[in-house]
mmCIF file of C-alpha atoms and ligand atoms in Angstrom:
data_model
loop_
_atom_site.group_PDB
_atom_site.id
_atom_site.type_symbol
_atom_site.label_atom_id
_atom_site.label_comp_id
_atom_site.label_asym_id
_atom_site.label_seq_id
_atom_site.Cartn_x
_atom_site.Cartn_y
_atom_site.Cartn_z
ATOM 1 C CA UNK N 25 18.881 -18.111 4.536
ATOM 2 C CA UNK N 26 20.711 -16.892 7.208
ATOM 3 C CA UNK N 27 24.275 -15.885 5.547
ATOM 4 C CA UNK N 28 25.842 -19.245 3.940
ATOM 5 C CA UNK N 29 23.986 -21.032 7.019
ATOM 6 C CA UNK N 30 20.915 -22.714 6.284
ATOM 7 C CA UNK N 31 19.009 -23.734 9.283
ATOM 8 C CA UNK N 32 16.036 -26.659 9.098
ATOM 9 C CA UNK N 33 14.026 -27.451 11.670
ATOM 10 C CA UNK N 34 12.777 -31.119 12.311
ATOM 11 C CA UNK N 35 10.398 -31.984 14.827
ATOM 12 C CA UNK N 36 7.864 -34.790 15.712
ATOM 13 C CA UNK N 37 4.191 -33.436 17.180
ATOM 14 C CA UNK N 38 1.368 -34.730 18.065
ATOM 15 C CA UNK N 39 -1.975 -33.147 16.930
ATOM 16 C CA UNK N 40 -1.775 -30.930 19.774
ATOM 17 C CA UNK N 41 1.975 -29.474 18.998
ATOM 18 C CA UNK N 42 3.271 -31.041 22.084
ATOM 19 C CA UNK N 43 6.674 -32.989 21.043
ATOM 20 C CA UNK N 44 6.796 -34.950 24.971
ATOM 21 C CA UNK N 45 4.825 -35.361 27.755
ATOM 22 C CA UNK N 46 4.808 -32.783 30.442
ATOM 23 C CA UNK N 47 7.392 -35.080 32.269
ATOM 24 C CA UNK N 48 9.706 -33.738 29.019
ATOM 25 C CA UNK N 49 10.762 -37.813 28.979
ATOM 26 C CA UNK N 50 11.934 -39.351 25.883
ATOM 27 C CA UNK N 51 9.992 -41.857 23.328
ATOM 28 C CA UNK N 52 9.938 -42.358 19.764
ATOM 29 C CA UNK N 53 6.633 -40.072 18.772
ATOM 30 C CA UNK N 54 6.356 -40.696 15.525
ATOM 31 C CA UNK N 55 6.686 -44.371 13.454
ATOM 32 C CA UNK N 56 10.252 -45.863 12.347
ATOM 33 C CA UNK N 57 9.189 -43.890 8.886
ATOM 34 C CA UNK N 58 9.571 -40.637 10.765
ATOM 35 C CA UNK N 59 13.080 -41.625 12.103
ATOM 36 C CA UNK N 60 13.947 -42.747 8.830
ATOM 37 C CA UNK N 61 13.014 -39.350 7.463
ATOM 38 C CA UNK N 62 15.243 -38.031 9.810
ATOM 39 C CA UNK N 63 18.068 -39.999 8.930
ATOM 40 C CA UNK N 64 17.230 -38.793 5.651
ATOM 41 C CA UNK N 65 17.427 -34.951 6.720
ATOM 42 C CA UNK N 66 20.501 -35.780 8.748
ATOM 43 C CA UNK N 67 22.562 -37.182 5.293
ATOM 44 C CA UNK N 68 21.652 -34.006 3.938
ATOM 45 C CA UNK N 69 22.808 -31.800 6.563
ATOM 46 C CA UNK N 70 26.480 -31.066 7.883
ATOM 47 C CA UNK N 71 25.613 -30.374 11.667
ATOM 48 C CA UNK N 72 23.002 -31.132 14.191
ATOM 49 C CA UNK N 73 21.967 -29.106 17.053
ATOM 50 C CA UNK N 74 19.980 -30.244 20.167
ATOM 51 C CA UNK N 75 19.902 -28.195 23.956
ATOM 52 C CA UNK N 76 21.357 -29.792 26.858
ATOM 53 C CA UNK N 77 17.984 -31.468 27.761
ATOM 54 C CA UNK N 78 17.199 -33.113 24.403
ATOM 55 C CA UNK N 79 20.487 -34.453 24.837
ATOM 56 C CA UNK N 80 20.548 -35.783 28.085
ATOM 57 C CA UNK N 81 17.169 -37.727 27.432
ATOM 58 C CA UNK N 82 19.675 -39.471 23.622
ATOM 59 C CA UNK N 83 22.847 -39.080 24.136
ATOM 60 C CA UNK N 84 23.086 -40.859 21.222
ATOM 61 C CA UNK N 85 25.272 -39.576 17.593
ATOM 62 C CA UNK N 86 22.666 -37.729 15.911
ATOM 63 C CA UNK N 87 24.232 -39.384 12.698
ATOM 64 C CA UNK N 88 22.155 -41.046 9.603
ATOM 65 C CA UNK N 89 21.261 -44.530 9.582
ATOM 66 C CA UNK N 90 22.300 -46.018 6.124
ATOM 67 C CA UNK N 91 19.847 -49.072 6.982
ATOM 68 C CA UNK N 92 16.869 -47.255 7.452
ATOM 69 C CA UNK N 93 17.126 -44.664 4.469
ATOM 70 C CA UNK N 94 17.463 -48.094 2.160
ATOM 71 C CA UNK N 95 14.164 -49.028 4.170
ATOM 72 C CA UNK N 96 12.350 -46.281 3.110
ATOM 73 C CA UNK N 97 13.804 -46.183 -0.355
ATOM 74 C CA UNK N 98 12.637 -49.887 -0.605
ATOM 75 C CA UNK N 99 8.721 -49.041 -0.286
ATOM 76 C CA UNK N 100 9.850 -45.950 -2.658
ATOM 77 C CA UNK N 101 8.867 -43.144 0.182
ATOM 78 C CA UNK N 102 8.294 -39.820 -1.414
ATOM 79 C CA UNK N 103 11.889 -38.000 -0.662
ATOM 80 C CA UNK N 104 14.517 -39.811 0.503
ATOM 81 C CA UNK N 105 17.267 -38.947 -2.309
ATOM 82 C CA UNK N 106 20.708 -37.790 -0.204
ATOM 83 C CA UNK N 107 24.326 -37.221 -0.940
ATOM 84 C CA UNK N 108 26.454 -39.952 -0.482
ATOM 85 C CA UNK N 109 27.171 -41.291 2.971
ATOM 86 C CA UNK N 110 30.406 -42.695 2.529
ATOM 87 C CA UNK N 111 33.152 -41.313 4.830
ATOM 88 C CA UNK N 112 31.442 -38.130 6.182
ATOM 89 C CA UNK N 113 31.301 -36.787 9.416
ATOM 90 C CA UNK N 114 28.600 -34.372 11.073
ATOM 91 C CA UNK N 115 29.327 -31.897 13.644
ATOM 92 C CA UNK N 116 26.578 -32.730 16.510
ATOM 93 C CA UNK N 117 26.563 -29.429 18.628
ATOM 94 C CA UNK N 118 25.228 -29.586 21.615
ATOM 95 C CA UNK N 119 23.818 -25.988 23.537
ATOM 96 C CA UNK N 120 24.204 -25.905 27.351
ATOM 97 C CA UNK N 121 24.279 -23.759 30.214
ATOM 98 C CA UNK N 122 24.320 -25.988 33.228
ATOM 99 C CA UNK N 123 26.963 -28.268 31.197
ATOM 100 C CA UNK N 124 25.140 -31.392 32.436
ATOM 101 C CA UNK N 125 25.732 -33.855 29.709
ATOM 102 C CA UNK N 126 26.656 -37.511 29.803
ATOM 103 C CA UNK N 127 29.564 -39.042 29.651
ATOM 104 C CA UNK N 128 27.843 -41.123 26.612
ATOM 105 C CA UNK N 129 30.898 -42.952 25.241
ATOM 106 C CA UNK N 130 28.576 -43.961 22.295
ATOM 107 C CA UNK N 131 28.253 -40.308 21.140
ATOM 108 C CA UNK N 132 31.414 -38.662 22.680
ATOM 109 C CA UNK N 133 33.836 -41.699 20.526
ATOM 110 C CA UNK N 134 31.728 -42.221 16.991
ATOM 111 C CA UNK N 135 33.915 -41.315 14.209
ATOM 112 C CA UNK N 136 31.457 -39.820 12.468
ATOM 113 C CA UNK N 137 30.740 -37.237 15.252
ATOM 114 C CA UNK N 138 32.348 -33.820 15.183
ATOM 115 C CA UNK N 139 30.753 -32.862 19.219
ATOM 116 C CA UNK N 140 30.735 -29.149 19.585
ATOM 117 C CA UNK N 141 29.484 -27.713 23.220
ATOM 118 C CA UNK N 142 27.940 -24.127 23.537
ATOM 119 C CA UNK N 143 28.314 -23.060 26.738
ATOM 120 C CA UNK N 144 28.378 -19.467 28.357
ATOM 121 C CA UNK N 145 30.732 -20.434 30.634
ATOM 122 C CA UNK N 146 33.896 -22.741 30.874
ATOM 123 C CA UNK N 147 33.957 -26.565 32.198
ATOM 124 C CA UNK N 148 35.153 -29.991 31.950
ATOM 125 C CA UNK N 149 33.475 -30.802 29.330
ATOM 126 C CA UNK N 150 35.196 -31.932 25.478
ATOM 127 C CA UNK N 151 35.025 -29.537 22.276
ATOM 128 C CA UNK N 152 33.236 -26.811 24.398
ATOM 129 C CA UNK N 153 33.092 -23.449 22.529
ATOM 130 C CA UNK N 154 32.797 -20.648 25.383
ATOM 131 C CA UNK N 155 30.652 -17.435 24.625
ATOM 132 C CA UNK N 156 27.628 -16.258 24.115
ATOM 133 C CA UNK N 157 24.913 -19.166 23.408
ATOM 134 C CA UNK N 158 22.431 -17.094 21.452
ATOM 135 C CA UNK N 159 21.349 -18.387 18.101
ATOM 136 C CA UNK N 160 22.937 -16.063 16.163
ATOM 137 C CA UNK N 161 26.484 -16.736 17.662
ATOM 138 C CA UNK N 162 26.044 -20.392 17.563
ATOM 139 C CA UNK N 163 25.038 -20.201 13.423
ATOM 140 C CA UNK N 164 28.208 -17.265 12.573
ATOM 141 C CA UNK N 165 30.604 -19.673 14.380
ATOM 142 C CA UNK N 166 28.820 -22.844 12.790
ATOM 143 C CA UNK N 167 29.290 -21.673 9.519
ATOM 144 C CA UNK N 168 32.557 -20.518 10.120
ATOM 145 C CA UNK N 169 33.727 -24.345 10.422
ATOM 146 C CA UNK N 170 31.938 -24.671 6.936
ATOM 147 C CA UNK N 171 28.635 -25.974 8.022
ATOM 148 C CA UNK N 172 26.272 -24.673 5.365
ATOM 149 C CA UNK N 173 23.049 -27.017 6.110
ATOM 150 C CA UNK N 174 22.732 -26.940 9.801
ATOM 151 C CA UNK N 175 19.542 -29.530 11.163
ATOM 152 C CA UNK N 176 18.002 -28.248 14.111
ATOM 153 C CA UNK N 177 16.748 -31.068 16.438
ATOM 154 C CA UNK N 178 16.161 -29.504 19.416
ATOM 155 C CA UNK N 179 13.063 -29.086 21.681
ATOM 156 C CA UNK N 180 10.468 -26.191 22.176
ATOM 157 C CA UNK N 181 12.862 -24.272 23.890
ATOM 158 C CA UNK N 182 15.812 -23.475 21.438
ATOM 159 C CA UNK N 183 13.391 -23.884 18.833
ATOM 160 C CA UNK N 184 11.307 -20.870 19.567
ATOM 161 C CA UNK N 185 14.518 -19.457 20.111
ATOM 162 C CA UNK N 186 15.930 -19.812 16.546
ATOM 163 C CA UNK N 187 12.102 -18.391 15.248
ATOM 164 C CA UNK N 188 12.797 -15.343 17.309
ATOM 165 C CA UNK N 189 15.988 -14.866 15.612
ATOM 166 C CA UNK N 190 14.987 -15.096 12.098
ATOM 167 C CA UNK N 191 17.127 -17.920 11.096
ATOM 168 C CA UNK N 192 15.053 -20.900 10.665
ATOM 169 C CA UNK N 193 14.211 -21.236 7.000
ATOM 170 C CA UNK N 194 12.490 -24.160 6.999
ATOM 171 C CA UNK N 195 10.146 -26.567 9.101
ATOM 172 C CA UNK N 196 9.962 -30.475 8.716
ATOM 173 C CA UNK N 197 6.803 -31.378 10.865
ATOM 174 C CA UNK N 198 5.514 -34.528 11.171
ATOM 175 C CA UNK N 199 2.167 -34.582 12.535
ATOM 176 C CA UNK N 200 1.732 -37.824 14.754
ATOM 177 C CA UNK N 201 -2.003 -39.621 15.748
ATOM 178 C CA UNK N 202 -2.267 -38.447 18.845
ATOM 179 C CA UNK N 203 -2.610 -36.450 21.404
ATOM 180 C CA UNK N 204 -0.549 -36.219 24.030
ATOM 181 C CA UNK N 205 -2.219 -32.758 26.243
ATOM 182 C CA UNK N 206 -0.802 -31.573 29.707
ATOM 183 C CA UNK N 207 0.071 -28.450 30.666
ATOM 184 C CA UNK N 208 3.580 -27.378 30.417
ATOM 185 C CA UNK N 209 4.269 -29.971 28.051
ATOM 186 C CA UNK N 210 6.703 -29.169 25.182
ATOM 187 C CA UNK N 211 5.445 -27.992 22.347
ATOM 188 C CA UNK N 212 6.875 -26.832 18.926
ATOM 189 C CA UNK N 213 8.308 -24.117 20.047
ATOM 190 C CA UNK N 214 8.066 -22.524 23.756
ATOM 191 C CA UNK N 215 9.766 -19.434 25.633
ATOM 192 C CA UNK N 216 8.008 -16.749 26.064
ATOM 193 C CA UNK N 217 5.783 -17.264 22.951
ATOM 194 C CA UNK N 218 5.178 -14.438 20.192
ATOM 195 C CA UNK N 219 2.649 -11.905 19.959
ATOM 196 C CA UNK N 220 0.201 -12.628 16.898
ATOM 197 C CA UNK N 221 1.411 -10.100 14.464
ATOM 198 C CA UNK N 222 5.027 -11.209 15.080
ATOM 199 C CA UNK N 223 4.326 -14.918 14.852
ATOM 200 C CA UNK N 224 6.364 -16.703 12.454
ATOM 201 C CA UNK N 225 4.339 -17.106 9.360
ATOM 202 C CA UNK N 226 5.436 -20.274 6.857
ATOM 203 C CA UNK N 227 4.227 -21.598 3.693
ATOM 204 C CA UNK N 228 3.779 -24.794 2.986
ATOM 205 C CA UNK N 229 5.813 -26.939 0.765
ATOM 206 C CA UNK N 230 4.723 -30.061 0.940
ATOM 207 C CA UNK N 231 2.072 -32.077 3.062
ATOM 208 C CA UNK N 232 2.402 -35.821 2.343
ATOM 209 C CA UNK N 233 0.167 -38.308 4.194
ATOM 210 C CA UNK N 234 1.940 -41.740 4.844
ATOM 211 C CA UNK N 235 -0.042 -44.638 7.313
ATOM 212 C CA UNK N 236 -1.302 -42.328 9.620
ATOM 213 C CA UNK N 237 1.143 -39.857 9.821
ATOM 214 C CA UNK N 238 1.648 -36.598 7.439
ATOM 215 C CA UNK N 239 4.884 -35.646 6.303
ATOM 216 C CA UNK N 240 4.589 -31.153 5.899
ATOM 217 C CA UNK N 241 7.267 -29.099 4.719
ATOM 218 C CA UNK N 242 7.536 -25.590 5.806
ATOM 219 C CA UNK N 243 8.957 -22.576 4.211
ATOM 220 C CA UNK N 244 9.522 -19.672 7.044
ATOM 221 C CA UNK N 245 8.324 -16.632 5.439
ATOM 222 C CA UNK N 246 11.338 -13.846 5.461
ATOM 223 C CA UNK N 247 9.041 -11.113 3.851
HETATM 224 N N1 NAP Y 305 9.291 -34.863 19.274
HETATM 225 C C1 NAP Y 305 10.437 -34.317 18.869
HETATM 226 O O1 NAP Y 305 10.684 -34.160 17.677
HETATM 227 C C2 NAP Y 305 11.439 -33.876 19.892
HETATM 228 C C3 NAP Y 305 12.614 -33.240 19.483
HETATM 229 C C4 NAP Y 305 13.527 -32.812 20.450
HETATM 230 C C5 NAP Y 305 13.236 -33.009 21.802
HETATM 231 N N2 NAP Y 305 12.092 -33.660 22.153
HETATM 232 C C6 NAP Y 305 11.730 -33.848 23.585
HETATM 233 O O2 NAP Y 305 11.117 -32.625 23.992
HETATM 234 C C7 NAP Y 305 11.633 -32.216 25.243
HETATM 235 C C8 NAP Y 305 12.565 -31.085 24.897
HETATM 236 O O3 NAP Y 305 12.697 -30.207 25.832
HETATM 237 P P1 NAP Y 305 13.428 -28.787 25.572
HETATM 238 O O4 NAP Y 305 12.552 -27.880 24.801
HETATM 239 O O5 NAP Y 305 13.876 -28.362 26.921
HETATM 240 O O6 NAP Y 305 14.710 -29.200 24.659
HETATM 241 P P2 NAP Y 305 15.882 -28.361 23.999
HETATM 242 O O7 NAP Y 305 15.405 -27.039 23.494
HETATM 243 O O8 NAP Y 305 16.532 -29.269 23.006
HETATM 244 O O9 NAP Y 305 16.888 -28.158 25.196
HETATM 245 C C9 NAP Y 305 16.718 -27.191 26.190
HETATM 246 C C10 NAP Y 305 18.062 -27.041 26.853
HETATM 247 O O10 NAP Y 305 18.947 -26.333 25.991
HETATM 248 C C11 NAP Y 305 19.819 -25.534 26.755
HETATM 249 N N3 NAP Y 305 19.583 -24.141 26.399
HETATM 250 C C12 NAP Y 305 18.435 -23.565 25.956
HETATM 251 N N4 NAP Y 305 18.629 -22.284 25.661
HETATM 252 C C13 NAP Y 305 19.941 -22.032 25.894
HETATM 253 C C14 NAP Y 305 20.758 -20.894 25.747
HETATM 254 N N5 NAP Y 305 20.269 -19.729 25.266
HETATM 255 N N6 NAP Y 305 22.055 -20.986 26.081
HETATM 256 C C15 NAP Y 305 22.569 -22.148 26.557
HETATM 257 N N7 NAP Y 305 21.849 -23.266 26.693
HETATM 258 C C16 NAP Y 305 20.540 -23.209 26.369
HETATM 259 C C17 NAP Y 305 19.534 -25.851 28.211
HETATM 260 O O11 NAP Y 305 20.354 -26.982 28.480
HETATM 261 P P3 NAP Y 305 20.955 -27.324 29.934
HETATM 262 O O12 NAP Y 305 19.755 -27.768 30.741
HETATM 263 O O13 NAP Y 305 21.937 -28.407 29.673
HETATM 264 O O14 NAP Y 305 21.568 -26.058 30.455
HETATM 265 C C18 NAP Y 305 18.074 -26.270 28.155
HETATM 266 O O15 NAP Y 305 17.689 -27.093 29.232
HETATM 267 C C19 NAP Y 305 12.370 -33.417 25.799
HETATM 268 O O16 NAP Y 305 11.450 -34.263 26.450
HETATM 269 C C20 NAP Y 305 12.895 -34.076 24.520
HETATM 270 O O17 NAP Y 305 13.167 -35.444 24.665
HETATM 271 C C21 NAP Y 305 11.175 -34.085 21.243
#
């Protein structure tokens, strides 16, 4: 926990960590049950966070889709209970530096999207907060808009930024068949990587084979 802010990660690997090719293009990794898990995640958070580059490659609302949670409630898929839908917004907050982001008319005029833009520096862009982008200024001023669940669904980089920080408490993985190799391909989490004995240690919650996928639930260690 990280204050009243708590922060889950959710990310789609292959067996080798990678999350995209070394191009860092975009395609669905996992199957529609891993989206649908998202969607799940989503409902139960109040924001979602991605870096300028995850965005650019969806600049799409990173909002639940009712359709597909029904879906996987229908084949009775191990945890997909959420809050009710009806009405709510979710802020979708969006970390930049270069402010290169899409004009996206999709994402930038949903209803149910709350955009909020972390830049260091000032721009043309909508709902841009200006000031320091570091993880721990991003979560004080998230929760001080009353985000308490805060998804992130970011790439390596911001990722292994938020581990560095301390404030991930947990990890959604799934683990996809395959293998996707090539170096300087995403991973997990990349930067600068951490030495062993700092490495983020987790324990697992749950680890829940579906098809040919498996669902794991990570608790980041504090102690
Ligand atoms: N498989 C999955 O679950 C999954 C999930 C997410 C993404 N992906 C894919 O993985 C790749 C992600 O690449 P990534 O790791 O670069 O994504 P990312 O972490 O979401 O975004 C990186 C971007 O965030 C911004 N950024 C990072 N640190 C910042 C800071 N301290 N202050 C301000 N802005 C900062 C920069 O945006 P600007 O360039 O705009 O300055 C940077 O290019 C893409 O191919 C994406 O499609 C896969």
């Amino acid at each position: 926990m990280s204050g009243r802010l708590r922060v889950i990660g959710n990310t789609a690997t292959a067996l080798d960590g990678r999350i995209a090719t070394a191009a860092y293009d975009h395609f669905a990794l996992g199957t529609w049950r891993d989206r649908a898990y998202m969607s799940v995640l989503r409902a139960r958070a109040d924001a979602v966070l991605v870096g300028g580059r995850t965005f650019r490659n969806w600049p799409l609302p990173l909002v639940p889709d009712p359709e597909a949670i029904a879906r996987l409630r229908a084949e009775h898929f191990f945890d997909c209970d959420t809050p009710d839908l009806h009405d709510r917004t979710w802020v979708n907050a969006i970390v930049t530096r270069t402010l290169d982001l899409p004009a996206a008319p999709r994402f930038w005029g949903d209803p149910r999207v709350r955009p909020r833009v972390y830049a260091p520096t000032g721009g043309a862009v909508a709902s841009l907060v200006v000031g320091p982008t570091d993880p721990a200024h991003v979560a004080a001023d998230l929760a001080s808009t009353g985000v308490e669940t805060l998804l992130l669904e970011c790439g390596g980089d911001l990722m292994a930024q938020w581990l560095a920080a301390g404030l991930v408490d947990e990890l959604y993985v799934t683990l996809c068949p395959l293998v996707l190799g090539g170096r300087g391909a995403p991973s997990l989490a990349d930067g600068p990587g951490f030495a062993y004995r700092d490495a983020p240690r987790l324990r697992l919650r749950h680890a829940v084979p579906v098809g040919d996928e498996l669902f794991l639930r990570y608790e980041v260690d504090k102690g």
